[in-house]
CSV table of C-alpha atoms in Angstrom, one decimal:
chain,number,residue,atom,x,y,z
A,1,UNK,CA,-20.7,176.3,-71.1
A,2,UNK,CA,-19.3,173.5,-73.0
A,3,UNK,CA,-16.1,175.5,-74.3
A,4,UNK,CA,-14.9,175.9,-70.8
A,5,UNK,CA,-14.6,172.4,-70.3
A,6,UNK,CA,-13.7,171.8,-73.9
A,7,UNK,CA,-10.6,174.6,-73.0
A,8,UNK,CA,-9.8,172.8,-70.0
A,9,UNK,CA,-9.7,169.3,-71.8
A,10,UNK,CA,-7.2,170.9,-74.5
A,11,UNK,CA,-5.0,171.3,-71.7
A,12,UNK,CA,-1.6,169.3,-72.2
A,13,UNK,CA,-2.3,165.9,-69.6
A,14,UNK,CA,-5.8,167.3,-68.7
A,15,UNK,CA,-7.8,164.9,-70.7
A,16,UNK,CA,-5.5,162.0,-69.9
A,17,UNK,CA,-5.7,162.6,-66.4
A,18,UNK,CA,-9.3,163.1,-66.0
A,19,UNK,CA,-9.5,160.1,-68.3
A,20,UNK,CA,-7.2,157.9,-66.8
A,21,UNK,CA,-8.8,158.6,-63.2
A,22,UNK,CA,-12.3,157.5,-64.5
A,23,UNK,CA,-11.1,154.4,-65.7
A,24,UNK,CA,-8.7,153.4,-62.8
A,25,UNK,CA,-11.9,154.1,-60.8
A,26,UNK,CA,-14.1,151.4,-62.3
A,27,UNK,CA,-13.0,148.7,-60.0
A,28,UNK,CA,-14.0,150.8,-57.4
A,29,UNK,CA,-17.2,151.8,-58.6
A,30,UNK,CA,-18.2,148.7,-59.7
A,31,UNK,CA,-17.2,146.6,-57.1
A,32,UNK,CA,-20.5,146.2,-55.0
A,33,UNK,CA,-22.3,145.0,-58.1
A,34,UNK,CA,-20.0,142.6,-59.2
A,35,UNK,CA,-19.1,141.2,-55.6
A,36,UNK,CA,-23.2,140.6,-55.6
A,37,UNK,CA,-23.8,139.0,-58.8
A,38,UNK,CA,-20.3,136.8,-58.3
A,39,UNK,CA,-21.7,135.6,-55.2
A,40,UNK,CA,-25.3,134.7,-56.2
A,41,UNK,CA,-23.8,133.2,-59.3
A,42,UNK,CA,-21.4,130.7,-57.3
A,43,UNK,CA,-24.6,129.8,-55.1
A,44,UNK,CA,-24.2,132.4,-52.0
A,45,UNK,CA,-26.9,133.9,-50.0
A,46,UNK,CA,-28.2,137.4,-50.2
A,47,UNK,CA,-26.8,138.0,-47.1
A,48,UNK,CA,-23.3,136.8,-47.7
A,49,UNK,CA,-23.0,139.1,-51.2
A,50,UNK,CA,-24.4,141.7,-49.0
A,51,UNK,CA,-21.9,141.4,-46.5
A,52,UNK,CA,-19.0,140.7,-48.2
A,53,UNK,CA,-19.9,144.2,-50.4
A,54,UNK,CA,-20.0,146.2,-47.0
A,55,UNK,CA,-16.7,144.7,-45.8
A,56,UNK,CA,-15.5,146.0,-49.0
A,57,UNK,CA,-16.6,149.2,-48.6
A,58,UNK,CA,-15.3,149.4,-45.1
A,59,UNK,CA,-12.2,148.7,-46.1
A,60,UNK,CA,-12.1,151.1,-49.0
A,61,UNK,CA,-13.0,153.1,-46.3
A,62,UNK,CA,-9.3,152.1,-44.2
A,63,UNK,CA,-7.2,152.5,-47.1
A,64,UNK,CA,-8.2,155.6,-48.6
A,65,UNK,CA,-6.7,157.8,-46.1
A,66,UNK,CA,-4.1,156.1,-45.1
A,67,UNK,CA,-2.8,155.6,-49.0
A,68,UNK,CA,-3.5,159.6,-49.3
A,69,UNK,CA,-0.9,160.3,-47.1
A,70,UNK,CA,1.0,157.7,-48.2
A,71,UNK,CA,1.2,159.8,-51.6
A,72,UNK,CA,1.6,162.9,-50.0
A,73,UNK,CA,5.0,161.7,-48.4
A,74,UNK,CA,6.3,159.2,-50.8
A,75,UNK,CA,4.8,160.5,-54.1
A,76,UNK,CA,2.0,159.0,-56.6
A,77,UNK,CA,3.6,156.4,-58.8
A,78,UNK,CA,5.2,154.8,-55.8
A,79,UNK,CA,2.0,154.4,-54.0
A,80,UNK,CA,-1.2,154.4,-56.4
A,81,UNK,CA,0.1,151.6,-58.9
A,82,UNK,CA,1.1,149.4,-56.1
A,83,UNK,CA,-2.0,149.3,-54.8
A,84,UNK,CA,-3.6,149.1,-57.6
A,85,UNK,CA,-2.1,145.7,-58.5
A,86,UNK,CA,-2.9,144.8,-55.0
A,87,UNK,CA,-6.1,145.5,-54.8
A,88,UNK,CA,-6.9,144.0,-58.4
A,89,UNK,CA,-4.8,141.0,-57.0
A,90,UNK,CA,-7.4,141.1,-54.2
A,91,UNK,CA,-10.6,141.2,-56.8
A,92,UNK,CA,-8.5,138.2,-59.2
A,93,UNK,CA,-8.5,136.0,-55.9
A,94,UNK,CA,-11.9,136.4,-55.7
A,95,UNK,CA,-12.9,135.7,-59.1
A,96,UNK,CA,-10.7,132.5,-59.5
A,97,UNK,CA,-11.2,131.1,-55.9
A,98,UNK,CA,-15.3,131.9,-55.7
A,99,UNK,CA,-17.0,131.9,-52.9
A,100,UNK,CA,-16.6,128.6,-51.4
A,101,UNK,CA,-14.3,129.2,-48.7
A,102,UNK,CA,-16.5,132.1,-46.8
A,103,UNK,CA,-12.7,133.1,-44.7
A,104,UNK,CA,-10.8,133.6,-48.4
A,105,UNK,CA,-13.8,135.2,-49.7
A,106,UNK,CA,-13.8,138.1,-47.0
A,107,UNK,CA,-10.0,138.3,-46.9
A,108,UNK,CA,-9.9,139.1,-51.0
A,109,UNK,CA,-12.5,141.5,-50.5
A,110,UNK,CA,-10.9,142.9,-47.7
A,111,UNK,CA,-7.3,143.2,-49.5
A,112,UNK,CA,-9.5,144.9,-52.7
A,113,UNK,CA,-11.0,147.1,-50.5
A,114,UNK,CA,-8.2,148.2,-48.5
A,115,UNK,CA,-5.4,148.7,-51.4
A,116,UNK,CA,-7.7,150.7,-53.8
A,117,UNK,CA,-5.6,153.3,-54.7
A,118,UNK,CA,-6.6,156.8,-54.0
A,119,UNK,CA,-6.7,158.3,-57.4
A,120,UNK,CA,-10.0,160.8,-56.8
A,121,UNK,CA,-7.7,162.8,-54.0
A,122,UNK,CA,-3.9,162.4,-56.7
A,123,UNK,CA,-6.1,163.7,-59.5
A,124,UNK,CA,-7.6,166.9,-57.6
A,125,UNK,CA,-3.9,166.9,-56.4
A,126,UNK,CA,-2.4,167.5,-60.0
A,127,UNK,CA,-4.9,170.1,-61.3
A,128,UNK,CA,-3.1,173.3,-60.1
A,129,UNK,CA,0.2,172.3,-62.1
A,130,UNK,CA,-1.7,170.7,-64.9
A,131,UNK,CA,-3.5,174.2,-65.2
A,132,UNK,CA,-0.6,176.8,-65.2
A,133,UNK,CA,-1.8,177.5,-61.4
A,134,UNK,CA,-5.0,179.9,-62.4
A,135,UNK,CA,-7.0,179.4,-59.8
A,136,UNK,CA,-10.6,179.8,-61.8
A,137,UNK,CA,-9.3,176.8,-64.4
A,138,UNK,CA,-8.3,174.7,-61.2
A,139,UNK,CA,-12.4,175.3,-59.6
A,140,UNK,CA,-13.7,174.4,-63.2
A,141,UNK,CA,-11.9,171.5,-63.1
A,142,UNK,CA,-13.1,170.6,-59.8
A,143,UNK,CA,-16.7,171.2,-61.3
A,144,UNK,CA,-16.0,169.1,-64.5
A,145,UNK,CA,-14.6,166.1,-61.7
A,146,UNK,CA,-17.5,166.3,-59.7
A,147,UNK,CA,-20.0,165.9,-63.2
A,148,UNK,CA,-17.6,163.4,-64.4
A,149,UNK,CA,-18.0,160.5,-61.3
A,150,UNK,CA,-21.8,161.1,-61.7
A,151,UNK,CA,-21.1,159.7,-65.6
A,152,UNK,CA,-18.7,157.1,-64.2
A,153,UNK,CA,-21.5,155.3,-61.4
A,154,UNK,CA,-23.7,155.7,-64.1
A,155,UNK,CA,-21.7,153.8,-67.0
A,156,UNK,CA,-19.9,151.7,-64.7
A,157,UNK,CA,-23.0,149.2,-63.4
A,158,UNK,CA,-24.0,148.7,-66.8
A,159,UNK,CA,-20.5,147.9,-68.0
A,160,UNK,CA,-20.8,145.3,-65.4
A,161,UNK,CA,-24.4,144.2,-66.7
A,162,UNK,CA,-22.9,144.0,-70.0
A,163,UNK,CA,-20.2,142.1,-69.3
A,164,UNK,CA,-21.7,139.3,-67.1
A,165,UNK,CA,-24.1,139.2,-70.1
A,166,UNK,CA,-20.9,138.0,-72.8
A,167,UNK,CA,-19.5,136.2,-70.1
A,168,UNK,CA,-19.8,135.3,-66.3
A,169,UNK,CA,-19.5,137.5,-63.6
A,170,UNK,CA,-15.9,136.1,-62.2
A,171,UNK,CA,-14.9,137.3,-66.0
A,172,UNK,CA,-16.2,140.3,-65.8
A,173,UNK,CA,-14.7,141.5,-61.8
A,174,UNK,CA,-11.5,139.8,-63.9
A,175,UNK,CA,-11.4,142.4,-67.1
A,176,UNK,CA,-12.7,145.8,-64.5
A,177,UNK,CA,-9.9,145.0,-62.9
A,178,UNK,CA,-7.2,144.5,-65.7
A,179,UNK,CA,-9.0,148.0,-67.0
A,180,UNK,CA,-8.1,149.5,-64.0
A,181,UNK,CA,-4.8,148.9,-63.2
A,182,UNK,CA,-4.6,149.9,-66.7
A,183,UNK,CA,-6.2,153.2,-65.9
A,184,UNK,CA,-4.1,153.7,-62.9
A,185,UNK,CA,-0.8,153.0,-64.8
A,186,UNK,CA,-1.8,155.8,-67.6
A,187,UNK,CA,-2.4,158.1,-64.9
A,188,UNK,CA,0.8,157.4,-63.1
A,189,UNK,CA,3.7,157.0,-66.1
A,190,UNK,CA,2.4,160.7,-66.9
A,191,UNK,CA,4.6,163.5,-66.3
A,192,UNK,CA,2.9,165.9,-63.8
A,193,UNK,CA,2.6,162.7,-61.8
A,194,UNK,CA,5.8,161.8,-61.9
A,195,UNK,CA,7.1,165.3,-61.1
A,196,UNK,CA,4.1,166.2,-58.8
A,197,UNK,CA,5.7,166.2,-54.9
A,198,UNK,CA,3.9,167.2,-52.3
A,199,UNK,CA,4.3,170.6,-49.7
A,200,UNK,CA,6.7,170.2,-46.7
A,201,UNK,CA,4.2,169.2,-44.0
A,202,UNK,CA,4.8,169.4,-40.0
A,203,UNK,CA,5.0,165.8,-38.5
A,204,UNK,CA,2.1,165.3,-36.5
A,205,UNK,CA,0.3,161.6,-36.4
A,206,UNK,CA,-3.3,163.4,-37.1
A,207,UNK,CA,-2.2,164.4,-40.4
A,208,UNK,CA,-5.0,166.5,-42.4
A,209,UNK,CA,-7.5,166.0,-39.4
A,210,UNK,CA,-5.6,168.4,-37.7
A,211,UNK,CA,-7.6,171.0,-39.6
A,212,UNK,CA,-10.7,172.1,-37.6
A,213,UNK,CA,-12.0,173.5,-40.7
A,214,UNK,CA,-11.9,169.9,-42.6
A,215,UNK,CA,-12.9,167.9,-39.4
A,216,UNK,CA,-16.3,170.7,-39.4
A,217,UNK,CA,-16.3,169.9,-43.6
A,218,UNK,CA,-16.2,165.8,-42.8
A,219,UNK,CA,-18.5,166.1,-40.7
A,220,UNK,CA,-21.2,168.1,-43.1
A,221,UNK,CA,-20.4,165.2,-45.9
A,222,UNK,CA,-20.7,162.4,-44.1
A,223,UNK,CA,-24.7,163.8,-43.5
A,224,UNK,CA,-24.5,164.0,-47.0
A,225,UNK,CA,-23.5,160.9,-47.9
A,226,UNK,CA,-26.4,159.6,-45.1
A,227,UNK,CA,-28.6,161.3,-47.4
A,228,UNK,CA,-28.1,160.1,-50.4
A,229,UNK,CA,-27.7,156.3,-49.1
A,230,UNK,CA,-31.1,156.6,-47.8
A,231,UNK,CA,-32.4,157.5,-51.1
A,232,UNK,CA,-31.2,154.6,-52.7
A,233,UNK,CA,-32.6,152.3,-50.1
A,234,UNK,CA,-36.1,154.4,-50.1
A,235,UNK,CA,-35.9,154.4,-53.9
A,236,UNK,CA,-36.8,150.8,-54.1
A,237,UNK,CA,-39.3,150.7,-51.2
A,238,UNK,CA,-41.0,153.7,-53.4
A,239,UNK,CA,-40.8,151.2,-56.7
A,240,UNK,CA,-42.1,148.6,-55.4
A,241,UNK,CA,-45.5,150.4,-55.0
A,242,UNK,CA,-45.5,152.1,-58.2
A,243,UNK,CA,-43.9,149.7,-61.2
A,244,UNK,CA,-41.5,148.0,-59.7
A,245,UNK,CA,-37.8,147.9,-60.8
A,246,UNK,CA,-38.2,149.8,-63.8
A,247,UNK,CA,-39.4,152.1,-61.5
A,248,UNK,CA,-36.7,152.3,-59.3
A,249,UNK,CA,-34.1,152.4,-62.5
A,250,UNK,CA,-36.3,155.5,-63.5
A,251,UNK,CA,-35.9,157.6,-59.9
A,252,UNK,CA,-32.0,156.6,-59.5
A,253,UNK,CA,-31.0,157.8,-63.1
A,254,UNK,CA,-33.1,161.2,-62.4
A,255,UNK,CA,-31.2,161.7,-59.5
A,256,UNK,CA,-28.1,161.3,-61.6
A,257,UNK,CA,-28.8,163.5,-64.3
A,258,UNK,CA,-30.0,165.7,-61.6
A,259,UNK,CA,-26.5,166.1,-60.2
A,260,UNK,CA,-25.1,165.5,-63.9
A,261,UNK,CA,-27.3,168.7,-65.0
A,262,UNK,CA,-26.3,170.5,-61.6
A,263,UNK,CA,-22.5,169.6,-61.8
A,264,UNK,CA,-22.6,171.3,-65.5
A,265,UNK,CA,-24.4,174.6,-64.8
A,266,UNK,CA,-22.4,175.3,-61.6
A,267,UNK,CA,-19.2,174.8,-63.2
A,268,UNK,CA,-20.0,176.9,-66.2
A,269,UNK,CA,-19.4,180.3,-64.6
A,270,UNK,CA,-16.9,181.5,-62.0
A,271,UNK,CA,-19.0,182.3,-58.7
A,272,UNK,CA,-17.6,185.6,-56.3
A,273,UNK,CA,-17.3,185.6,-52.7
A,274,UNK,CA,-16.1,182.9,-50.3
A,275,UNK,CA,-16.4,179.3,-51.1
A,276,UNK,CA,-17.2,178.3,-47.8
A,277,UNK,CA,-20.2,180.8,-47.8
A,278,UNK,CA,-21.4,179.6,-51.3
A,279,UNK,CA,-21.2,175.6,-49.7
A,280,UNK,CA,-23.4,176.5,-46.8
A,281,UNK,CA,-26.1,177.7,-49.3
A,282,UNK,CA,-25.9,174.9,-51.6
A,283,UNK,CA,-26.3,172.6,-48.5
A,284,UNK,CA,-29.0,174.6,-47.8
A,285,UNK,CA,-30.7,173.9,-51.4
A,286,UNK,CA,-29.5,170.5,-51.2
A,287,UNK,CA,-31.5,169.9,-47.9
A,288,UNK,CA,-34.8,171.3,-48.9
A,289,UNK,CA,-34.6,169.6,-52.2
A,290,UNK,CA,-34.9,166.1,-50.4
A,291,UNK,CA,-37.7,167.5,-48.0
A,292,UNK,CA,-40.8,166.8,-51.2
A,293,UNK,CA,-39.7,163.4,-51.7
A,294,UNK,CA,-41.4,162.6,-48.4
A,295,UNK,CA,-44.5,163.8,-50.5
A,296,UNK,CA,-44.5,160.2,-52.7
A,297,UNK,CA,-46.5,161.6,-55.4
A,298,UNK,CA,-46.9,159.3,-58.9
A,299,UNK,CA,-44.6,157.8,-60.4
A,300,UNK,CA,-43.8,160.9,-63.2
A,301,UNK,CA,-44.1,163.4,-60.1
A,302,UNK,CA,-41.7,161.7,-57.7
A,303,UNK,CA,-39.1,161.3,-60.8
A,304,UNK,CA,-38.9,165.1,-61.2
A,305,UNK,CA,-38.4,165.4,-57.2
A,306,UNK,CA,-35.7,163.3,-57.6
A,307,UNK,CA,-34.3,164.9,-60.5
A,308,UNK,CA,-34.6,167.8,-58.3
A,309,UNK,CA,-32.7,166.5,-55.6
A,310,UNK,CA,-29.7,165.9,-57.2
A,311,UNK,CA,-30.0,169.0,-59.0
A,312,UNK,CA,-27.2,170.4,-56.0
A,313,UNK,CA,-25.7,167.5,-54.8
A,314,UNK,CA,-22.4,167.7,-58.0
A,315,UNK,CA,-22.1,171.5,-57.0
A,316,UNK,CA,-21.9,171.0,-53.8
A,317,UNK,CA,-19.2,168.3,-53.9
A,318,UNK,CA,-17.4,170.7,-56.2
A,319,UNK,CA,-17.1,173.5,-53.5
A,320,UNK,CA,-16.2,171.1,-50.6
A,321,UNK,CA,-13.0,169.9,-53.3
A,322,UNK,CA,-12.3,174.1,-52.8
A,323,UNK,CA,-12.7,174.2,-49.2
A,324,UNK,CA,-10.5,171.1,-48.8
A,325,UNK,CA,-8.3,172.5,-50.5
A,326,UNK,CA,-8.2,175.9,-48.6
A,327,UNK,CA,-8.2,174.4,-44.9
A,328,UNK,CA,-5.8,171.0,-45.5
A,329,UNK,CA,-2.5,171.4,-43.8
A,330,UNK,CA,0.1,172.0,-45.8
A,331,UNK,CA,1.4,168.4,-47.6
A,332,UNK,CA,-1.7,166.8,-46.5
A,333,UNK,CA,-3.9,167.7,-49.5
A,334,UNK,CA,-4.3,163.9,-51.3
A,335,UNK,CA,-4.7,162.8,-47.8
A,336,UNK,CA,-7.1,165.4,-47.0
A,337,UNK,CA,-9.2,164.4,-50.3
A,338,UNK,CA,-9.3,160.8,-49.4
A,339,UNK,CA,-10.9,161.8,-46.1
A,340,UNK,CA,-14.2,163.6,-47.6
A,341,UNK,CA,-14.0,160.0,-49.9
A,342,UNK,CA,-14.3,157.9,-47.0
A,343,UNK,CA,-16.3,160.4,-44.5
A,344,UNK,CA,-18.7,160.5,-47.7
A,345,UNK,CA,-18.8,156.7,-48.0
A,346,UNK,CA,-19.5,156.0,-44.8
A,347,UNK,CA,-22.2,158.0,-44.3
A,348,UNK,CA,-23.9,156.6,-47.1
A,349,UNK,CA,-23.7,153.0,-45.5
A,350,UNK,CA,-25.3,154.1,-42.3
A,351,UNK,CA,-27.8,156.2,-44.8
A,352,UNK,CA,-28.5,152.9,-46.1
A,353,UNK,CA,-28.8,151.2,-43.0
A,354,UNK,CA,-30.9,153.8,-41.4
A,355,UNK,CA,-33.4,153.9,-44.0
A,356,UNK,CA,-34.5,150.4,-43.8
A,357,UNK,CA,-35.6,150.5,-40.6
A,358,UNK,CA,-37.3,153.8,-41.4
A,359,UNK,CA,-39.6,151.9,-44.2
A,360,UNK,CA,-40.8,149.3,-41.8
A,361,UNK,CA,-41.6,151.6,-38.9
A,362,UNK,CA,-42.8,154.4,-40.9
A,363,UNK,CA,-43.4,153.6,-44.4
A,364,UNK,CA,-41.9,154.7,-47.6
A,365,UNK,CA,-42.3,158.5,-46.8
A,366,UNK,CA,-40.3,157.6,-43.0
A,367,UNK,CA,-37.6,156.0,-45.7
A,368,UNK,CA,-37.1,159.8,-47.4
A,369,UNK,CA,-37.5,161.2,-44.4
A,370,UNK,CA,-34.3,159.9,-43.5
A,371,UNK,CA,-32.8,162.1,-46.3
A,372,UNK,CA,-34.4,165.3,-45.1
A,373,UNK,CA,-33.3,165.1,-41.7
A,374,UNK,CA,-29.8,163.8,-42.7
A,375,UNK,CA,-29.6,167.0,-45.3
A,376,UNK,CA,-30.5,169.2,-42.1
A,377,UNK,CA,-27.9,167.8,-40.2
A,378,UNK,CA,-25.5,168.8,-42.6
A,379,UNK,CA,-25.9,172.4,-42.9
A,380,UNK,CA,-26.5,172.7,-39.2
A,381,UNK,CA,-22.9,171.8,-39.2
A,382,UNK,CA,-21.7,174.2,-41.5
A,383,UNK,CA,-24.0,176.4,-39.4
A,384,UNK,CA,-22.4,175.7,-36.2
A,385,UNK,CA,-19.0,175.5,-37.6
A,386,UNK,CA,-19.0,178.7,-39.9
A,387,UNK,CA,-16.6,180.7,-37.8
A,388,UNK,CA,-14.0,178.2,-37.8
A,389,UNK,CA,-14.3,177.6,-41.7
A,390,UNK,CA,-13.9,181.5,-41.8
A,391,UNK,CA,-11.2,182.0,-39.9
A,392,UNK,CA,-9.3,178.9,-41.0
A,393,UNK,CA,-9.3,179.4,-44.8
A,394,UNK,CA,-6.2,179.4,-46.4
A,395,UNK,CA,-5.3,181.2,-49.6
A,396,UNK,CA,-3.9,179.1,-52.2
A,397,UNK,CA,-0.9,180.7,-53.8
A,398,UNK,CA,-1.1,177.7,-56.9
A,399,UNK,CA,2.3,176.8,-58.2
A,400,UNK,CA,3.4,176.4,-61.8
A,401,UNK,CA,4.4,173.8,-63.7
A,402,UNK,CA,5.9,170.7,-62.2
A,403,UNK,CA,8.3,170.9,-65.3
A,404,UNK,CA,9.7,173.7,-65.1
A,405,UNK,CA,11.7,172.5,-61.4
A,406,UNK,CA,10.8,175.6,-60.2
A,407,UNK,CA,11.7,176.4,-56.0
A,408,UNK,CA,8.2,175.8,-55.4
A,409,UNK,CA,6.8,172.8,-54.3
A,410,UNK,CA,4.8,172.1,-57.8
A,411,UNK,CA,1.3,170.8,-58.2
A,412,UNK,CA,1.0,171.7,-55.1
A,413,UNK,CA,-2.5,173.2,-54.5
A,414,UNK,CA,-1.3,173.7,-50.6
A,415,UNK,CA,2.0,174.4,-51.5
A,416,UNK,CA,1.3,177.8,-50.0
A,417,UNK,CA,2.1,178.9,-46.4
A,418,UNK,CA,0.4,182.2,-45.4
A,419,UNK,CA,-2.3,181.9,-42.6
A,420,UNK,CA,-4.9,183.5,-41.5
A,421,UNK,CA,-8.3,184.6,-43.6
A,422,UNK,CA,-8.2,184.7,-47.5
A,423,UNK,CA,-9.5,187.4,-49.8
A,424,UNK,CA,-12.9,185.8,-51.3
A,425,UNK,CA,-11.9,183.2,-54.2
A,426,UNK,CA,-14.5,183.0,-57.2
A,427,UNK,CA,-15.2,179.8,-58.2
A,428,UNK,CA,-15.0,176.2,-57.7
């Protein structure tokens, strides 16, 4: 198990990449936290740190497709270290002007938010060139991706923590951001990004959403994403009935090492037999793994469930990277990445607003409810929608090396053309 991913990291750039990715991530995945603990500390209300972390994330939201396609036509170092600057410019102004001025506040986050460069979809991008264009080494990768963002919103809060605890909190937004841009930079001076360009793609203003078969995938993972942000609301409504936050710390790192655990295991093996066939299944263990937690057993009890729960979630975001992959346009595949980001994202927010509501009305068990029905919704729409994820698929003829200047379009994992349904791949 480990020696395919220890293969995979002995891969020329692979390691530096994956690396390099993680940590021009942080900002990202640290922002809410820090945006909170900045604002409390310069004497905001709850609801104004509250608020200027959703504005954030709606922006991220903006920017991530738009920057996507940005790369897809103009390239990644010419697009994801620009914004990153930006956006880090965006997080500075916040840490150096405060909170005072509510207006400058909301425009810093806003300019974070929007500018955050799109290096989840580059990265996912690179991995057929990086690879030698083998298909199964590409899916493992996408499995070891999915396993390694579950490691990153784990560290990444208590990097925060720790460094509001040697400093202040407008410090510690300050040195994220330095560390990412930083990130960002090591992923974009290296050579498969530089030499990475895109597939020829057909003008058309829709870009990857022209897809039916990634509008039916979006669509599935923003349910998803509804899901797990309900947990994490639901989570503390369940803590604060049984131990309180230690509690609550208890059931949200179970549900990471849940998808940690799950991530691993998946990718380990290859897996025959479409990918889009394999996704509805795991969406299908994914769903019925939320449906206990409305059982709010003990404390020890309910942090099993949860374990449980996110036992499917990594795999499953590993086989949507395949299906992107397979039904983007051709030239659209960054873009098409950064849409499953922000369809994800977004349904987490409304997860998380919906399951408030839920635990006044209904009670704790109403809160994970949320979850079940949200995990339900999802396959129903890989249910509804299998014939068009069928009959869309496209098979992926990887290309080689971006060194070698070959005729095809390199790194390219839509660089291919041919229509019409693909033979069964195995693997994520």
């Amino acid at each position: 198990m480990a020696a395919g991913y220890a293969e995979l990291l002995r891969t020329r750039h692979a390691a530096r990449l994956l690396v390099g990715t993680l940590i021009g991530r942080l900002p990202n995945a640290t922002a809410p936290i820090a945006i909170v603990l900045l604002t409390r500390a310069e004497g905001g209300s709850y609801s104004l740190a509250g608020a200027l972390a959703a504005v954030y994330g709606v922006a991220n939201a903006v920017g991530q497709p738009l920057l996507g396609r940005a790369v897809d036509l103009y390239g990644q170092p010419r697009v994801q270290l620009p914004a990153a600057l930006v956006s880090a410019l965006g997080m500075v102004w916040l840490a150096l002007a405060g909170t005072g001025s509510v207006a400058a506040a909301y425009a810093a986050v806003v300019v974070a938010g929007l500018f955050t460069p799109p290096l989840e979809g580059g990265l996912r991008a690179l991995w057929p060139s990086v690879l030698g264009g083998k298909e199964e080494r590409v899916h493992t990768a996408y499995a070891m991706d999915a396993v390694a963002q579950e490691v990153m919103f784990t560290v990444g809060p208590l990097l925060v923590t720790l460094f509001v605890s040697l400093w202040d909190p407008a410090a510690a937004l300050l040195l994220l951001n330095v560390i990412g841009v930083l990130g960002a930079l090591s992923v974009v001076v290296s050579r498969p990004s530089r030499e990475w360009r895109s597939a020829p793609r057909e003008a058309h203003w829709l870009g990857a959403l022209r897809s039916r078969g990634l509008l039916a995938l979006l669509g599935a993972f923003f349910f998803v994403g509804t899901a797990l942000g309900s947990i994490t609301v639901a989570g503390v409504a369940y803590a604060d009935g049984h131990g309180g936050q230690a509690v609550y710390g208890w059931l949200m790192a179970a549900l990471g090492l849940g998808a940690l655990v799950g991530g691993v295991l998946y990718g380990a093996r290859q897996w025959p037999g479409a990918p889009e066939r394999r996704l509805r299944l795991l969406v299908a263990l994914l769903a019925a793994c939320y449906l206990p937690l409305m059982l709010v057993p003990g404390a020890v009890a309910m942090t099993a469930l949860t374990a449980l729960a996110g036992v499917f979630l990594a795999p499953a975001i590993a086989c949507a990277f395949i299906v992107v992959d397979r039904h983007a346009p051709a030239g659209t595949v960054t873009e098409a990445f950064s849409w499953l980001v922000t369809f994800f994202g977004v349904g987490a927010a409304i997860g998380t607003a919906a399951a408030g509501p839920a635990v006044e009305l209904g009670g704790t068990a109403a809160g994970f409810g949320v979850a079940s029905v949200a995990g339900g919704a999802a396959l129903l729409v890989l249910m509804a929608t299998q014939r068009v994820l069928a009959s869309g698929g496209r098979s992926r003829a990887v290309a080689g090396s971006a060194a070698e200047g070959e005729a095809e379009v390199p790194g390219q994992a839509g660089a291919a053309h041919a229509d019409g349904v693909s033979e069964p791949l195995a693997g994520n």
